[in-house]
PDB file of N, CA and C in Angstrom:
ATOM      1  N   UNK A 227       0.665  -1.283  -0.010  1.00  0.00           N
ATOM      2  CA  UNK A 227       0.055   0.015   0.011  1.00  0.00           C
ATOM      3  C   UNK A 227       0.920   1.047   0.101  1.00  0.00           C
ATOM      4  N   UNK A 228       0.487   2.170  -0.758  1.00  0.00           N
ATOM      5  CA  UNK A 228       1.359   3.472  -1.146  1.00  0.00           C
ATOM      6  C   UNK A 228       0.976   4.373   0.068  1.00  0.00           C
ATOM      7  N   UNK A 229       1.742   5.200   0.597  1.00  0.00           N
ATOM      8  CA  UNK A 229       1.322   5.944   1.502  1.00  0.00           C
ATOM      9  C   UNK A 229       2.441   7.148   1.522  1.00  0.00           C
ATOM     10  N   UNK A 230       1.755   8.536   1.338  1.00  0.00           N
ATOM     11  CA  UNK A 230       2.733   9.515   1.285  1.00  0.00           C
ATOM     12  C   UNK A 230       2.357  10.401   2.622  1.00  0.00           C
ATOM     13  N   UNK A 231       3.088  10.781   3.562  1.00  0.00           N
ATOM     14  CA  UNK A 231       2.666  11.459   4.825  1.00  0.00           C
ATOM     15  C   UNK A 231       3.231  12.655   4.809  1.00  0.00           C
ATOM     16  N   UNK A 232       2.676  13.664   4.828  1.00  0.00           N
ATOM     17  CA  UNK A 232       3.248  15.003   5.039  1.00  0.00           C
ATOM     18  C   UNK A 232       3.225  15.570   6.566  1.00  0.00           C
ATOM     19  N   UNK A 233       4.424  16.352   6.695  1.00  0.00           N
ATOM     20  CA  UNK A 233       4.245  16.794   8.206  1.00  0.00           C
ATOM     21  C   UNK A 233       5.107  18.309   8.169  1.00  0.00           C
ATOM     22  N   UNK A 234       5.288  18.912   9.076  1.00  0.00           N
ATOM     23  CA  UNK A 234       6.029  20.011   9.501  1.00  0.00           C
ATOM     24  C   UNK A 234       5.016  21.229   9.153  1.00  0.00           C
ATOM     25  N   UNK A 235       3.913  21.327   8.862  1.00  0.00           N
ATOM     26  CA  UNK A 235       2.892  22.454   8.612  1.00  0.00           C
ATOM     27  C   UNK A 235       2.380  23.018  10.188  1.00  0.00           C
ATOM     28  N   UNK A 236       1.803  24.194   9.907  1.00  0.00           N
ATOM     29  CA  UNK A 236       1.882  24.876  11.071  1.00  0.00           C
ATOM     30  C   UNK A 236       1.412  26.402  11.018  1.00  0.00           C
ATOM     31  N   UNK A 237       1.583  27.195  11.723  1.00  0.00           N
ATOM     32  CA  UNK A 237       1.197  28.807  12.117  1.00  0.00           C
ATOM     33  C   UNK A 237       2.602  29.163  11.960  1.00  0.00           C
ATOM     34  N   UNK A 238       3.037  30.027  10.923  1.00  0.00           N
ATOM     35  CA  UNK A 238       4.233  31.033  10.852  1.00  0.00           C
ATOM     36  C   UNK A 238       3.834  32.360  10.714  1.00  0.00           C
ATOM     37  N   UNK A 239       5.015  33.203  11.156  1.00  0.00           N
ATOM     38  CA  UNK A 239       4.704  34.719  11.089  1.00  0.00           C
ATOM     39  C   UNK A 239       5.273  34.958   9.685  1.00  0.00           C
ATOM     40  N   UNK A 240       4.914  36.023   8.989  1.00  0.00           N
ATOM     41  CA  UNK A 240       5.419  36.550   7.696  1.00  0.00           C
ATOM     42  C   UNK A 240       6.898  36.690   8.110  1.00  0.00           C
ATOM     43  N   UNK A 241       7.602  36.467   7.298  1.00  0.00           N
ATOM     44  CA  UNK A 241       9.050  36.428   7.209  1.00  0.00           C
ATOM     45  C   UNK A 241       9.843  35.277   7.729  1.00  0.00           C
ATOM     46  N   UNK A 242       8.846  34.377   8.066  1.00  0.00           N
ATOM     47  CA  UNK A 242       9.489  33.238   9.061  1.00  0.00           C
ATOM     48  C   UNK A 242       9.515  32.199   8.129  1.00  0.00           C
ATOM     49  N   UNK A 243      10.005  31.010   8.712  1.00  0.00           N
ATOM     50  CA  UNK A 243      10.373  29.668   8.148  1.00  0.00           C
ATOM     51  C   UNK A 243       9.581  28.440   8.489  1.00  0.00           C
ATOM     52  N   UNK A 244       9.713  27.644   7.687  1.00  0.00           N
ATOM     53  CA  UNK A 244       8.833  26.277   7.882  1.00  0.00           C
ATOM     54  C   UNK A 244       9.431  25.335   7.099  1.00  0.00           C
ATOM     55  N   UNK A 245       9.716  24.063   7.546  1.00  0.00           N
ATOM     56  CA  UNK A 245      10.292  22.860   6.666  1.00  0.00           C
ATOM     57  C   UNK A 245       9.271  21.689   6.760  1.00  0.00           C
ATOM     58  N   UNK A 246       8.731  21.626   5.442  1.00  0.00           N
ATOM     59  CA  UNK A 246       7.553  20.391   5.268  1.00  0.00           C
ATOM     60  C   UNK A 246       8.372  19.072   4.857  1.00  0.00           C
ATOM     61  N   UNK A 247       8.037  18.016   5.301  1.00  0.00           N
ATOM     62  CA  UNK A 247       8.623  16.716   4.853  1.00  0.00           C
ATOM     63  C   UNK A 247       7.617  15.911   4.437  1.00  0.00           C
ATOM     64  N   UNK A 248       7.807  14.697   3.702  1.00  0.00           N
ATOM     65  CA  UNK A 248       6.962  14.061   3.002  1.00  0.00           C
ATOM     66  C   UNK A 248       7.745  12.351   2.954  1.00  0.00           C
ATOM     67  N   UNK A 249       6.968  11.921   3.791  1.00  0.00           N
ATOM     68  CA  UNK A 249       7.709  10.350   4.179  1.00  0.00           C
ATOM     69  C   UNK A 249       7.007   9.437   3.164  1.00  0.00           C
ATOM     70  N   UNK A 250       7.587   8.534   2.287  1.00  0.00           N
ATOM     71  CA  UNK A 250       7.000   7.822   1.307  1.00  0.00           C
ATOM     72  C   UNK A 250       7.092   6.262   1.773  1.00  0.00           C
ATOM     73  N   UNK A 251       6.023   5.620   1.618  1.00  0.00           N
ATOM     74  CA  UNK A 251       6.416   4.020   1.816  1.00  0.00           C
ATOM     75  C   UNK A 251       5.422   3.332   0.714  1.00  0.00           C
ATOM     76  N   UNK A 252       5.966   2.190   0.464  1.00  0.00           N
ATOM     77  CA  UNK A 252       5.108   1.371  -0.562  1.00  0.00           C
ATOM     78  C   UNK A 252       5.354   1.695  -1.882  1.00  0.00           C
ATOM     79  N   UNK A 253       6.329   2.235  -2.206  1.00  0.00           N
ATOM     80  CA  UNK A 253       6.901   2.755  -3.698  1.00  0.00           C
ATOM     81  C   UNK A 253       8.592   2.648  -3.570  1.00  0.00           C
ATOM     82  N   UNK A 254       8.947   2.482  -4.760  1.00  0.00           N
ATOM     83  CA  UNK A 254      10.696   2.563  -4.917  1.00  0.00           C
ATOM     84  C   UNK A 254      10.931   4.101  -5.221  1.00  0.00           C
ATOM     85  N   UNK A 255      11.319   4.488  -3.926  1.00  0.00           N
ATOM     86  CA  UNK A 255      11.208   5.903  -3.698  1.00  0.00           C
ATOM     87  C   UNK A 255      12.157   6.609  -4.942  1.00  0.00           C
ATOM     88  N   UNK A 256      13.322   6.116  -4.982  1.00  0.00           N
ATOM     89  CA  UNK A 256      14.321   6.505  -6.057  1.00  0.00           C
ATOM     90  C   UNK A 256      14.059   6.868  -7.463  1.00  0.00           C
ATOM     91  N   UNK A 257      12.946   5.991  -7.575  1.00  0.00           N
ATOM     92  CA  UNK A 257      12.335   6.016  -9.204  1.00  0.00           C
ATOM     93  C   UNK A 257      11.590   7.146  -9.475  1.00  0.00           C
ATOM     94  N   UNK A 258      10.972   7.558  -8.437  1.00  0.00           N
ATOM     95  CA  UNK A 258       9.804   8.572  -8.647  1.00  0.00           C
ATOM     96  C   UNK A 258      10.465   9.965  -8.508  1.00  0.00           C
ATOM     97  N   UNK A 259       9.692  10.671  -9.548  1.00  0.00           N
ATOM     98  CA  UNK A 259       9.849  12.405  -9.463  1.00  0.00           C
ATOM     99  C   UNK A 259       8.960  12.666  -8.220  1.00  0.00           C
ATOM    100  N   UNK A 260       9.136  13.915  -7.455  1.00  0.00           N
ATOM    101  CA  UNK A 260       8.771  14.209  -6.363  1.00  0.00           C
ATOM    102  C   UNK A 260       8.164  15.693  -6.595  1.00  0.00           C
ATOM    103  N   UNK A 261       7.007  15.884  -6.095  1.00  0.00           N
ATOM    104  CA  UNK A 261       6.592  17.341  -5.952  1.00  0.00           C
ATOM    105  C   UNK A 261       5.713  17.768  -5.099  1.00  0.00           C
ATOM    106  N   UNK A 262       5.769  19.114  -4.739  1.00  0.00           N
ATOM    107  CA  UNK A 262       5.126  19.780  -3.664  1.00  0.00           C
ATOM    108  C   UNK A 262       3.872  20.739  -4.474  1.00  0.00           C
ATOM    109  N   UNK A 263       2.837  20.674  -4.044  1.00  0.00           N
ATOM    110  CA  UNK A 263       1.642  21.312  -4.445  1.00  0.00           C
ATOM    111  C   UNK A 263       0.850  21.897  -3.615  1.00  0.00           C
ATOM    112  N   UNK A 264       0.168  23.228  -3.816  1.00  0.00           N
ATOM    113  CA  UNK A 264      -0.579  23.926  -2.686  1.00  0.00           C
ATOM    114  C   UNK A 264      -1.927  24.005  -3.105  1.00  0.00           C
ATOM    115  N   UNK A 265      -2.689  24.244  -2.259  1.00  0.00           N
ATOM    116  CA  UNK A 265      -4.367  24.763  -2.459  1.00  0.00           C
ATOM    117  C   UNK A 265      -4.623  25.664  -1.630  1.00  0.00           C
ATOM    118  N   UNK A 266      -4.635  26.889  -2.169  1.00  0.00           N
ATOM    119  CA  UNK A 266      -4.744  28.304  -1.082  1.00  0.00           C
ATOM    120  C   UNK A 266      -6.372  28.265  -0.825  1.00  0.00           C
ATOM    121  N   UNK A 267      -6.848  28.751   0.168  1.00  0.00           N
ATOM    122  CA  UNK A 267      -8.505  28.924   0.342  1.00  0.00           C
ATOM    123  C   UNK A 267      -9.173  29.423  -0.823  1.00  0.00           C
ATOM    124  N   UNK A 268     -10.015  28.680  -1.114  1.00  0.00           N
ATOM    125  CA  UNK A 268     -11.002  28.890  -2.301  1.00  0.00           C
ATOM    126  C   UNK A 268     -10.622  28.959  -3.610  1.00  0.00           C
ATOM    127  N   UNK A 269      -9.390  28.196  -4.039  1.00  0.00           N
ATOM    128  CA  UNK A 269      -8.490  28.219  -5.304  1.00  0.00           C
ATOM    129  C   UNK A 269      -8.248  26.821  -5.502  1.00  0.00           C
ATOM    130  N   UNK A 270      -7.673  26.740  -7.060  1.00  0.00           N
ATOM    131  CA  UNK A 270      -7.313  25.534  -7.185  1.00  0.00           C
ATOM    132  C   UNK A 270      -5.842  25.062  -6.758  1.00  0.00           C
ATOM    133  N   UNK A 271      -5.505  23.911  -6.702  1.00  0.00           N
ATOM    134  CA  UNK A 271      -4.430  23.359  -6.419  1.00  0.00           C
ATOM    135  C   UNK A 271      -3.184  23.629  -7.323  1.00  0.00           C
ATOM    136  N   UNK A 272      -2.241  23.881  -7.226  1.00  0.00           N
ATOM    137  CA  UNK A 272      -1.096  24.663  -7.998  1.00  0.00           C
ATOM    138  C   UNK A 272       0.260  24.057  -7.651  1.00  0.00           C
ATOM    139  N   UNK A 273       1.057  24.115  -8.492  1.00  0.00           N
ATOM    140  CA  UNK A 273       2.534  23.596  -8.494  1.00  0.00           C
ATOM    141  C   UNK A 273       3.345  24.435  -7.454  1.00  0.00           C
ATOM    142  N   UNK A 274       4.231  24.030  -6.435  1.00  0.00           N
ATOM    143  CA  UNK A 274       5.189  24.816  -5.916  1.00  0.00           C
ATOM    144  C   UNK A 274       6.407  24.382  -6.344  1.00  0.00           C
ATOM    145  N   UNK A 275       6.770  23.165  -6.324  1.00  0.00           N
ATOM    146  CA  UNK A 275       8.228  22.773  -6.770  1.00  0.00           C
ATOM    147  C   UNK A 275       8.305  21.175  -7.013  1.00  0.00           C
ATOM    148  N   UNK A 276       8.993  20.977  -7.736  1.00  0.00           N
ATOM    149  CA  UNK A 276       9.366  19.374  -8.085  1.00  0.00           C
ATOM    150  C   UNK A 276      10.543  19.133  -8.115  1.00  0.00           C
ATOM    151  N   UNK A 277      11.102  18.028  -7.911  1.00  0.00           N
ATOM    152  CA  UNK A 277      12.576  17.452  -7.923  1.00  0.00           C
ATOM    153  C   UNK A 277      12.253  16.190  -8.738  1.00  0.00           C
ATOM    154  N   UNK A 278      13.243  15.780  -9.871  1.00  0.00           N
ATOM    155  CA  UNK A 278      13.207  14.477 -10.528  1.00  0.00           C
ATOM    156  C   UNK A 278      14.135  13.573  -9.852  1.00  0.00           C
ATOM    157  N   UNK A 279      14.204  12.312 -10.268  1.00  0.00           N
ATOM    158  CA  UNK A 279      14.991  11.100  -9.450  1.00  0.00           C
ATOM    159  C   UNK A 279      16.366  11.515  -9.808  1.00  0.00           C
ATOM    160  N   UNK A 280      16.386  12.399 -10.922  1.00  0.00           N
ATOM    161  CA  UNK A 280      17.896  12.918 -11.268  1.00  0.00           C
ATOM    162  C   UNK A 280      18.345  13.990 -10.501  1.00  0.00           C
ATOM    163  N   UNK A 281      17.350  14.541  -9.609  1.00  0.00           N
ATOM    164  CA  UNK A 281      17.483  15.648  -8.615  1.00  0.00           C
ATOM    165  C   UNK A 281      17.524  17.197  -9.371  1.00  0.00           C
ATOM    166  N   UNK A 282      16.880  17.179 -10.652  1.00  0.00           N
ATOM    167  CA  UNK A 282      16.731  18.234 -11.456  1.00  0.00           C
ATOM    168  C   UNK A 282      15.539  18.608 -10.820  1.00  0.00           C
ATOM    169  N   UNK A 283      15.653  20.094 -10.407  1.00  0.00           N
ATOM    170  CA  UNK A 283      14.403  20.825  -9.546  1.00  0.00           C
ATOM    171  C   UNK A 283      13.982  21.876 -10.430  1.00  0.00           C
ATOM    172  N   UNK A 284      12.633  22.185 -10.198  1.00  0.00           N
ATOM    173  CA  UNK A 284      11.552  23.203 -10.632  1.00  0.00           C
ATOM    174  C   UNK A 284      10.924  23.755  -9.766  1.00  0.00           C
ATOM    175  N   UNK A 285      10.711  25.448 -10.008  1.00  0.00           N
ATOM    176  CA  UNK A 285       9.909  25.910  -8.897  1.00  0.00           C
ATOM    177  C   UNK A 285       8.743  26.918  -9.747  1.00  0.00           C
ATOM    178  N   UNK A 286       7.709  27.177  -8.801  1.00  0.00           N
ATOM    179  CA  UNK A 286       6.827  28.135  -9.478  1.00  0.00           C
ATOM    180  C   UNK A 286       7.393  29.544  -9.250  1.00  0.00           C
ATOM    181  N   UNK A 287       7.443  30.435 -10.178  1.00  0.00           N
ATOM    182  CA  UNK A 287       7.647  31.530  -9.948  1.00  0.00           C
ATOM    183  C   UNK A 287       7.585  32.396  -8.541  1.00  0.00           C
ATOM    184  N   UNK A 288       6.354  32.173  -8.062  1.00  0.00           N
ATOM    185  CA  UNK A 288       5.962  32.647  -6.851  1.00  0.00           C
ATOM    186  C   UNK A 288       6.948  32.240  -5.678  1.00  0.00           C
ATOM    187  N   UNK A 289       7.600  31.298  -5.755  1.00  0.00           N
ATOM    188  CA  UNK A 289       8.134  30.868  -4.363  1.00  0.00           C
ATOM    189  C   UNK A 289       9.850  30.717  -5.016  1.00  0.00           C
ATOM    190  N   UNK A 290      10.368  30.967  -6.299  1.00  0.00           N
ATOM    191  CA  UNK A 290      11.645  31.035  -6.605  1.00  0.00           C
ATOM    192  C   UNK A 290      12.423  31.895  -5.482  1.00  0.00           C
ATOM    193  N   UNK A 291      13.729  31.293  -5.116  1.00  0.00           N
ATOM    194  CA  UNK A 291      14.506  32.271  -4.254  1.00  0.00           C
ATOM    195  C   UNK A 291      14.182  32.123  -2.969  1.00  0.00           C
ATOM    196  N   UNK A 292      12.753  31.708  -2.768  1.00  0.00           N
ATOM    197  CA  UNK A 292      12.219  31.441  -1.103  1.00  0.00           C
ATOM    198  C   UNK A 292      12.293  30.201  -0.619  1.00  0.00           C
ATOM    199  N   UNK A 293      11.946  29.334  -1.453  1.00  0.00           N
ATOM    200  CA  UNK A 293      11.611  27.979  -1.136  1.00  0.00           C
ATOM    201  C   UNK A 293      12.643  26.734  -1.871  1.00  0.00           C
ATOM    202  N   UNK A 294      13.125  25.669  -1.137  1.00  0.00           N
ATOM    203  CA  UNK A 294      13.970  24.870  -1.872  1.00  0.00           C
ATOM    204  C   UNK A 294      13.518  23.382  -1.458  1.00  0.00           C
ATOM    205  N   UNK A 295      13.330  22.766  -2.570  1.00  0.00           N
ATOM    206  CA  UNK A 295      12.929  21.362  -2.506  1.00  0.00           C
ATOM    207  C   UNK A 295      14.326  20.477  -2.620  1.00  0.00           C
ATOM    208  N   UNK A 296      14.214  19.356  -1.685  1.00  0.00           N
ATOM    209  CA  UNK A 296      15.134  18.566  -1.546  1.00  0.00           C
ATOM    210  C   UNK A 296      14.846  16.972  -1.334  1.00  0.00           C
ATOM    211  N   UNK A 297      15.614  16.034  -1.507  1.00  0.00           N
ATOM    212  CA  UNK A 297      15.441  14.518  -1.342  1.00  0.00           C
ATOM    213  C   UNK A 297      16.349  13.708  -0.666  1.00  0.00           C
ATOM    214  N   UNK A 298      15.905  12.926   0.406  1.00  0.00           N
ATOM    215  CA  UNK A 298      16.814  12.047   0.829  1.00  0.00           C
ATOM    216  C   UNK A 298      16.113  10.467   0.425  1.00  0.00           C
ATOM    217  N   UNK A 299      17.043   9.951  -0.326  1.00  0.00           N
ATOM    218  CA  UNK A 299      16.562   8.520  -0.967  1.00  0.00           C
ATOM    219  C   UNK A 299      16.769   7.655   0.119  1.00  0.00           C
ATOM    220  N   UNK A 300      17.762   7.827   0.791  1.00  0.00           N
ATOM    221  CA  UNK A 300      17.993   6.426   1.834  1.00  0.00           C
ATOM    222  C   UNK A 300      16.736   6.786   2.976  1.00  0.00           C
ATOM    223  N   UNK A 301      15.973   8.002   3.023  1.00  0.00           N
ATOM    224  CA  UNK A 301      14.858   8.014   4.139  1.00  0.00           C
ATOM    225  C   UNK A 301      13.644   8.006   3.273  1.00  0.00           C
ATOM    226  N   UNK A 302      13.634   7.933   2.016  1.00  0.00           N
ATOM    227  CA  UNK A 302      12.536   7.770   1.460  1.00  0.00           C
ATOM    228  C   UNK A 302      11.658   9.076   1.400  1.00  0.00           C
ATOM    229  N   UNK A 303      12.300  10.417   1.680  1.00  0.00           N
ATOM    230  CA  UNK A 303      11.915  11.638   2.227  1.00  0.00           C
ATOM    231  C   UNK A 303      12.050  12.788   1.426  1.00  0.00           C
ATOM    232  N   UNK A 304      10.954  13.782   1.038  1.00  0.00           N
ATOM    233  CA  UNK A 304      11.240  14.863   0.292  1.00  0.00           C
ATOM    234  C   UNK A 304      10.850  15.981   1.165  1.00  0.00           C
ATOM    235  N   UNK A 305      11.551  17.109   1.031  1.00  0.00           N
ATOM    236  CA  UNK A 305      11.508  18.077   1.856  1.00  0.00           C
ATOM    237  C   UNK A 305      11.156  19.444   1.134  1.00  0.00           C
ATOM    238  N   UNK A 306      10.506  20.328   1.796  1.00  0.00           N
ATOM    239  CA  UNK A 306      10.336  21.712   1.262  1.00  0.00           C
ATOM    240  C   UNK A 306      10.879  22.742   2.405  1.00  0.00           C
ATOM    241  N   UNK A 307      11.914  23.099   2.179  1.00  0.00           N
ATOM    242  CA  UNK A 307      12.281  24.449   2.983  1.00  0.00           C
ATOM    243  C   UNK A 307      11.681  25.677   2.529  1.00  0.00           C
ATOM    244  N   UNK A 308      10.999  26.473   3.443  1.00  0.00           N
ATOM    245  CA  UNK A 308      10.369  27.585   3.278  1.00  0.00           C
ATOM    246  C   UNK A 308      10.649  28.942   3.855  1.00  0.00           C
ATOM    247  N   UNK A 309      11.337  29.531   3.232  1.00  0.00           N
ATOM    248  CA  UNK A 309      11.696  30.920   3.935  1.00  0.00           C
ATOM    249  C   UNK A 309      11.226  32.131   3.271  1.00  0.00           C
ATOM    250  N   UNK A 310      11.352  33.323   4.178  1.00  0.00           N
ATOM    251  CA  UNK A 310      10.456  34.365   4.042  1.00  0.00           C
ATOM    252  C   UNK A 310       9.231  34.259   3.469  1.00  0.00           C
ATOM    253  N   UNK A 311       8.550  33.602   4.458  1.00  0.00           N
ATOM    254  CA  UNK A 311       7.166  33.240   4.199  1.00  0.00           C
ATOM    255  C   UNK A 311       6.067  34.561   4.182  1.00  0.00           C
ATOM    256  N   UNK A 312       5.258  34.276   3.201  1.00  0.00           N
ATOM    257  CA  UNK A 312       4.250  35.331   3.222  1.00  0.00           C
ATOM    258  C   UNK A 312       2.901  34.818   3.432  1.00  0.00           C
ATOM    259  N   UNK A 313       1.872  35.925   3.561  1.00  0.00           N
ATOM    260  CA  UNK A 313       0.558  35.530   3.988  1.00  0.00           C
ATOM    261  C   UNK A 313      -0.238  34.776   2.729  1.00  0.00           C
ATOM    262  N   UNK A 314       0.325  35.058   1.486  1.00  0.00           N
ATOM    263  CA  UNK A 314      -0.206  34.354   0.109  1.00  0.00           C
ATOM    264  C   UNK A 314       0.303  33.001   0.352  1.00  0.00           C
ATOM    265  N   UNK A 315       1.305  32.360   1.086  1.00  0.00           N
ATOM    266  CA  UNK A 315       1.781  31.173   1.124  1.00  0.00           C
ATOM    267  C   UNK A 315       0.675  30.263   2.014  1.00  0.00           C
ATOM    268  N   UNK A 316      -0.188  30.763   2.377  1.00  0.00           N
ATOM    269  CA  UNK A 316      -1.217  30.250   3.532  1.00  0.00           C
ATOM    270  C   UNK A 316      -2.025  29.062   2.345  1.00  0.00           C
ATOM    271  N   UNK A 317      -1.796  28.023   2.661  1.00  0.00           N
ATOM    272  CA  UNK A 317      -2.565  26.908   1.866  1.00  0.00           C
ATOM    273  C   UNK A 317      -2.287  25.611   2.410  1.00  0.00           C
ATOM    274  N   UNK A 318      -3.050  24.454   2.006  1.00  0.00           N
ATOM    275  CA  UNK A 318      -2.890  23.456   2.384  1.00  0.00           C
ATOM    276  C   UNK A 318      -1.518  22.738   1.191  1.00  0.00           C
ATOM    277  N   UNK A 319      -0.572  22.141   2.020  1.00  0.00           N
ATOM    278  CA  UNK A 319       0.575  21.621   0.917  1.00  0.00           C
ATOM    279  C   UNK A 319       0.483  19.994   0.885  1.00  0.00           C
ATOM    280  N   UNK A 320       0.493  19.797  -0.695  1.00  0.00           N
ATOM    281  CA  UNK A 320       0.413  18.015  -0.764  1.00  0.00           C
ATOM    282  C   UNK A 320       1.932  17.633  -1.533  1.00  0.00           C
ATOM    283  N   UNK A 321       1.939  16.418  -1.093  1.00  0.00           N
ATOM    284  CA  UNK A 321       3.152  15.900  -1.966  1.00  0.00           C
ATOM    285  C   UNK A 321       2.686  14.908  -2.892  1.00  0.00           C
ATOM    286  N   UNK A 322       3.589  14.934  -3.985  1.00  0.00           N
ATOM    287  CA  UNK A 322       2.886  13.812  -4.906  1.00  0.00           C
ATOM    288  C   UNK A 322       4.174  13.041  -5.478  1.00  0.00           C
ATOM    289  N   UNK A 323       4.147  11.641  -5.684  1.00  0.00           N
ATOM    290  CA  UNK A 323       5.115  11.022  -6.512  1.00  0.00           C
ATOM    291  C   UNK A 323       4.558  10.719  -7.659  1.00  0.00           C
ATOM    292  N   UNK A 324       5.499  10.544  -8.704  1.00  0.00           N
ATOM    293  CA  UNK A 324       5.146  10.320 -10.157  1.00  0.00           C
ATOM    294  C   UNK A 324       6.138   9.129 -10.551  1.00  0.00           C
ATOM    295  N   UNK A 325       5.617   8.166 -10.766  1.00  0.00           N
ATOM    296  CA  UNK A 325       6.625   7.101 -12.210  1.00  0.00           C
ATOM    297  C   UNK A 325       5.335   6.668 -13.111  1.00  0.00           C
ATOM    298  N   UNK A 326       4.968   5.537 -12.794  1.00  0.00           N
ATOM    299  CA  UNK A 326       4.113   5.265 -13.924  1.00  0.00           C
ATOM    300  C   UNK A 326       2.677   5.858 -13.728  1.00  0.00           C
ATOM    301  N   UNK A 327       2.204   6.341 -12.365  1.00  0.00           N
ATOM    302  CA  UNK A 327       0.953   6.992 -12.071  1.00  0.00           C
ATOM    303  C   UNK A 327       1.614   7.625 -10.940  1.00  0.00           C
ATOM    304  N   UNK A 328       0.319   8.720 -10.559  1.00  0.00           N
ATOM    305  CA  UNK A 328       0.427   9.629  -9.421  1.00  0.00           C
ATOM    306  C   UNK A 328       0.118   9.051  -8.101  1.00  0.00           C
ATOM    307  N   UNK A 329       0.774   9.352  -7.072  1.00  0.00           N
ATOM    308  CA  UNK A 329       0.222   9.161  -5.894  1.00  0.00           C
ATOM    309  C   UNK A 329       0.293  10.584  -5.011  1.00  0.00           C
ATOM    310  N   UNK A 330      -0.641  10.737  -4.097  1.00  0.00           N
ATOM    311  CA  UNK A 330      -0.704  12.126  -3.456  1.00  0.00           C
ATOM    312  C   UNK A 330      -0.842  11.801  -1.734  1.00  0.00           C
ATOM    313  N   UNK A 331      -0.207  12.744  -1.169  1.00  0.00           N
ATOM    314  CA  UNK A 331      -0.621  12.825   0.366  1.00  0.00           C
ATOM    315  C   UNK A 331      -1.663  13.302   0.694  1.00  0.00           C
ATOM    316  N   UNK A 332      -1.886  13.437   1.712  1.00  0.00           N
ATOM    317  CA  UNK A 332      -3.207  13.761   2.443  1.00  0.00           C
ATOM    318  C   UNK A 332      -3.205  15.256   2.742  1.00  0.00           C
ATOM    319  N   UNK A 333      -2.030  16.080   2.813  1.00  0.00           N
ATOM    320  CA  UNK A 333      -1.867  17.293   2.778  1.00  0.00           C
ATOM    321  C   UNK A 333      -1.477  18.139   4.325  1.00  0.00           C
ATOM    322  N   UNK A 334      -1.059  18.932   4.475  1.00  0.00           N
ATOM    323  CA  UNK A 334      -0.705  19.738   5.614  1.00  0.00           C
ATOM    324  C   UNK A 334      -0.995  21.213   5.345  1.00  0.00           C
ATOM    325  N   UNK A 335      -1.538  21.756   6.838  1.00  0.00           N
ATOM    326  CA  UNK A 335      -1.796  23.008   6.298  1.00  0.00           C
ATOM    327  C   UNK A 335      -0.743  23.910   6.767  1.00  0.00           C
ATOM    328  N   UNK A 336      -0.573  24.905   6.065  1.00  0.00           N
ATOM    329  CA  UNK A 336       0.303  26.200   6.290  1.00  0.00           C
ATOM    330  C   UNK A 336      -0.274  27.377   6.520  1.00  0.00           C
ATOM    331  N   UNK A 337       0.055  28.083   7.727  1.00  0.00           N
ATOM    332  CA  UNK A 337      -0.730  29.518   7.755  1.00  0.00           C
ATOM    333  C   UNK A 337       0.076  30.418   7.976  1.00  0.00           C
ATOM    334  N   UNK A 338       0.253  31.269   7.232  1.00  0.00           N
ATOM    335  CA  UNK A 338       1.300  32.529   7.477  1.00  0.00           C
ATOM    336  C   UNK A 338       0.499  33.741   7.910  1.00  0.00           C
ATOM    337  N   UNK A 339       0.433  34.207   9.164  1.00  0.00           N
ATOM    338  CA  UNK A 339      -0.255  35.288   9.611  1.00  0.00           C
ATOM    339  C   UNK A 339       0.293  35.837  11.032  1.00  0.00           C
ATOM    340  N   UNK A 340       0.396  37.345  10.903  1.00  0.00           N
ATOM    341  CA  UNK A 340       0.574  37.800  12.399  1.00  0.00           C
ATOM    342  C   UNK A 340      -0.125  37.694  13.364  1.00  0.00           C
TER     343      UNK A 340
END
């Protein structure tokens, strides 16, 4: 059974930092491209960042220079380091694994507010 479990969300102040983690099980992790997506309140889900199995990264323009995606294949985990957080980063953040098909986590809430 495939499971992607996100953690690390919570409340942060503007300008603050959070690190999200997504632990995968039931898949051959190193074969999968991994990604972080988010769904702001009342909006559609959108791409945040992706990292391929060869560690090529891609970022949405809105987070470039502030967020960093990384992966640890030994721990079957992908991370999202989020710095200089803004209120508009408030969303539910989802992890996705892609190889022959897509797998999604259940999401973790990130709220940026003073």
